[in-house]
Amino acid sequence: QNMVFGHEIVDTEVIRQLVYALAMVLIMLYRSEGLWPSPKHEDKIAKLSKRSGKKPVRA
């Protein structure tokens, strides 16, 4: 900022926080299930049934 405007307009810490907040918002919009989504319950049941060779019982 000093090179372009001759003085500091916004503190560098504020710019860092704004960039971090923008990245968080973009991640929440793009990956609402999270960066590492938890496996679904049905996926766990299917994996266990493949190991045992039995069909899962549905309630």
Backbone as JSON Lines, residues from 0, in Angstrom:
{"i":0,"aa":"Q","n":[0.82,-1.18,0.0],"ca":[0.0,0.0,0.0],"c":[0.87,1.25,0.0]}
{"i":1,"aa":"N","n":[1.99,1.16,0.68],"ca":[2.88,2.31,0.72],"c":[3.44,2.62,-0.66]}
{"i":2,"aa":"M","n":[3.74,1.58,-1.44],"ca":[4.31,1.81,-2.76],"c":[3.28,2.39,-3.72]}
{"i":3,"aa":"V","n":[2.02,1.97,-3.61],"ca":[0.99,2.4,-4.54],"c":[0.4,3.74,-4.14]}
{"i":4,"aa":"F","n":[-0.01,3.88,-2.88],"ca":[-0.72,5.08,-2.44],"c":[0.15,6.06,-1.67]}
{"i":5,"aa":"G","n":[1.31,5.65,-1.27],"ca":[2.18,6.53,-0.51],"c":[1.96,6.46,0.99]}
{"i":6,"aa":"H","n":[0.87,5.86,1.41],"ca":[0.61,5.67,2.84],"c":[-0.27,4.42,3.03]}
{"i":7,"aa":"E","n":[-0.37,3.99,4.26],"ca":[-1.13,2.78,4.55],"c":[-2.6,3.13,4.77]}
{"i":8,"aa":"I","n":[-3.48,2.59,3.93],"ca":[-4.91,2.88,4.03],"c":[-5.57,1.93,5.02]}
{"i":9,"aa":"V","n":[-5.32,0.64,4.86],"ca":[-5.89,-0.37,5.74],"c":[-4.74,-1.18,6.33]}
{"i":10,"aa":"D","n":[-4.84,-1.45,7.62],"ca":[-3.81,-2.22,8.31],"c":[-3.69,-3.61,7.7]}
{"i":11,"aa":"T","n":[-2.49,-4.13,7.6],"ca":[-2.27,-5.43,6.98],"c":[-2.96,-6.55,7.76]}
{"i":12,"aa":"E","n":[-3.09,-6.4,9.07],"ca":[-3.79,-7.41,9.87],"c":[-5.27,-7.46,9.51]}
{"i":13,"aa":"V","n":[-5.86,-6.33,9.22],"ca":[-7.27,-6.28,8.82],"c":[-7.44,-6.94,7.45]}
{"i":14,"aa":"I","n":[-6.52,-6.69,6.55],"ca":[-6.58,-7.32,5.23],"c":[-6.46,-8.83,5.36]}
{"i":15,"aa":"R","n":[-5.56,-9.3,6.22],"ca":[-5.39,-10.74,6.45],"c":[-6.67,-11.36,6.98]}
{"i":16,"aa":"Q","n":[-7.32,-10.7,7.93],"ca":[-8.56,-11.22,8.5],"c":[-9.69,-11.22,7.47]}
{"i":17,"aa":"L","n":[-9.76,-10.2,6.63],"ca":[-10.78,-10.15,5.58],"c":[-10.59,-11.26,4.55]}
{"i":18,"aa":"V","n":[-9.35,-11.53,4.17],"ca":[-9.07,-12.61,3.22],"c":[-9.42,-13.95,3.84]}
{"i":19,"aa":"Y","n":[-9.09,-14.13,5.12],"ca":[-9.42,-15.38,5.81],"c":[-10.94,-15.56,5.9]}
{"i":20,"aa":"A","n":[-11.66,-14.5,6.24],"ca":[-13.11,-14.57,6.34],"c":[-13.74,-14.86,4.99]}
{"i":21,"aa":"L","n":[-13.23,-14.25,3.93],"ca":[-13.75,-14.5,2.59],"c":[-13.51,-15.95,2.17]}
{"i":22,"aa":"A","n":[-12.33,-16.48,2.51],"ca":[-12.04,-17.88,2.2],"c":[-13.0,-18.8,2.95]}
{"i":23,"aa":"M","n":[-13.29,-18.49,4.22],"ca":[-14.23,-19.3,5.0],"c":[-15.62,-19.29,4.38]}
{"i":24,"aa":"V","n":[-16.09,-18.12,3.96],"ca":[-17.42,-18.0,3.35],"c":[-17.47,-18.79,2.05]}
{"i":25,"aa":"L","n":[-16.43,-18.68,1.22],"ca":[-16.41,-19.41,-0.04],"c":[-16.4,-20.92,0.19]}
{"i":26,"aa":"I","n":[-15.65,-21.38,1.17],"ca":[-15.63,-22.81,1.49],"c":[-17.0,-23.26,1.98]}
{"i":27,"aa":"M","n":[-17.65,-22.45,2.82],"ca":[-18.97,-22.83,3.32],"c":[-20.0,-22.87,2.2]}
{"i":28,"aa":"L","n":[-19.88,-21.98,1.23],"ca":[-20.82,-22.0,0.11],"c":[-20.54,-23.15,-0.85]}
{"i":29,"aa":"Y","n":[-19.27,-23.42,-1.1],"ca":[-18.89,-24.45,-2.07],"c":[-18.99,-25.85,-1.48]}
{"i":30,"aa":"R","n":[-18.55,-26.02,-0.24],"ca":[-18.54,-27.34,0.41],"c":[-19.34,-27.27,1.7]}
{"i":31,"aa":"S","n":[-20.66,-27.18,1.6],"ca":[-21.48,-27.04,2.8],"c":[-21.43,-28.27,3.7]}
{"i":32,"aa":"E","n":[-21.08,-29.43,3.14],"ca":[-20.98,-30.64,3.96],"c":[-19.66,-30.7,4.71]}
{"i":33,"aa":"G","n":[-18.75,-29.79,4.45],"ca":[-17.47,-29.74,5.15],"c":[-16.34,-30.21,4.25]}
{"i":34,"aa":"L","n":[-15.13,-29.93,4.67],"ca":[-13.97,-30.35,3.89],"c":[-13.8,-31.85,3.95]}
{"i":35,"aa":"W","n":[-14.06,-32.44,5.13],"ca":[-14.0,-33.88,5.32],"c":[-15.36,-34.33,5.83]}
{"i":36,"aa":"P","n":[-16.3,-34.57,4.94],"ca":[-17.64,-34.94,5.39],"c":[-17.64,-36.29,6.11]}
{"i":37,"aa":"S","n":[-18.49,-36.4,7.11],"ca":[-18.58,-37.66,7.84],"c":[-19.3,-38.69,6.97]}
{"i":38,"aa":"P","n":[-18.88,-39.93,7.06],"ca":[-19.54,-40.97,6.25],"c":[-20.97,-41.16,6.69]}
{"i":39,"aa":"K","n":[-21.83,-41.48,5.75],"ca":[-23.24,-41.68,6.05],"c":[-23.43,-43.02,6.75]}
{"i":40,"aa":"H","n":[-24.48,-43.08,7.53],"ca":[-24.78,-44.3,8.28],"c":[-25.02,-45.47,7.33]}
{"i":41,"aa":"E","n":[-25.7,-45.22,6.21],"ca":[-25.98,-46.29,5.25],"c":[-24.69,-46.84,4.64]}
{"i":42,"aa":"D","n":[-23.71,-45.96,4.44],"ca":[-22.43,-46.41,3.89],"c":[-21.72,-47.36,4.86]}
{"i":43,"aa":"K","n":[-21.81,-47.07,6.15],"ca":[-21.18,-47.94,7.14],"c":[-21.85,-49.31,7.15]}
{"i":44,"aa":"I","n":[-23.19,-49.31,7.08],"ca":[-23.93,-50.58,7.09],"c":[-23.58,-51.4,5.86]}
{"i":45,"aa":"A","n":[-23.51,-50.76,4.7],"ca":[-23.19,-51.47,3.46],"c":[-21.78,-52.06,3.53]}
{"i":46,"aa":"K","n":[-20.84,-51.31,4.09],"ca":[-19.46,-51.79,4.2],"c":[-19.39,-53.0,5.13]}
{"i":47,"aa":"L","n":[-20.12,-52.93,6.24],"ca":[-20.12,-54.05,7.18],"c":[-20.78,-55.29,6.58]}
{"i":48,"aa":"S","n":[-21.85,-55.08,5.8],"ca":[-22.54,-56.23,5.21],"c":[-21.68,-56.89,4.13]}
{"i":49,"aa":"K","n":[-20.86,-56.11,3.44],"ca":[-19.97,-56.7,2.43],"c":[-18.94,-57.61,3.1]}
{"i":50,"aa":"R","n":[-18.47,-57.21,4.27],"ca":[-17.48,-58.02,4.98],"c":[-18.07,-59.34,5.45]}
{"i":51,"aa":"S","n":[-19.29,-59.28,5.98],"ca":[-19.89,-60.49,6.54],"c":[-20.58,-61.35,5.49]}
{"i":52,"aa":"G","n":[-20.89,-60.78,4.34],"ca":[-21.56,-61.52,3.28],"c":[-23.06,-61.61,3.45]}
{"i":53,"aa":"K","n":[-23.61,-60.91,4.45],"ca":[-25.05,-60.92,4.69],"c":[-25.67,-59.63,4.18]}
{"i":54,"aa":"K","n":[-26.96,-59.7,3.84],"ca":[-27.68,-58.5,3.42],"c":[-28.07,-57.72,4.67]}
{"i":55,"aa":"P","n":[-28.0,-56.38,4.61],"ca":[-28.41,-55.59,5.77],"c":[-29.92,-55.64,5.96]}
{"i":56,"aa":"V","n":[-30.35,-55.66,7.21],"ca":[-31.78,-55.68,7.53],"c":[-32.25,-54.24,7.66]}
{"i":57,"aa":"R","n":[-33.28,-53.91,6.94],"ca":[-33.83,-52.55,7.0],"c":[-35.03,-52.54,7.93]}
{"i":58,"aa":"A","n":[-35.12,-51.55,8.78],"ca":[-36.25,-51.45,9.72],"c":[-37.4,-50.68,9.12]}
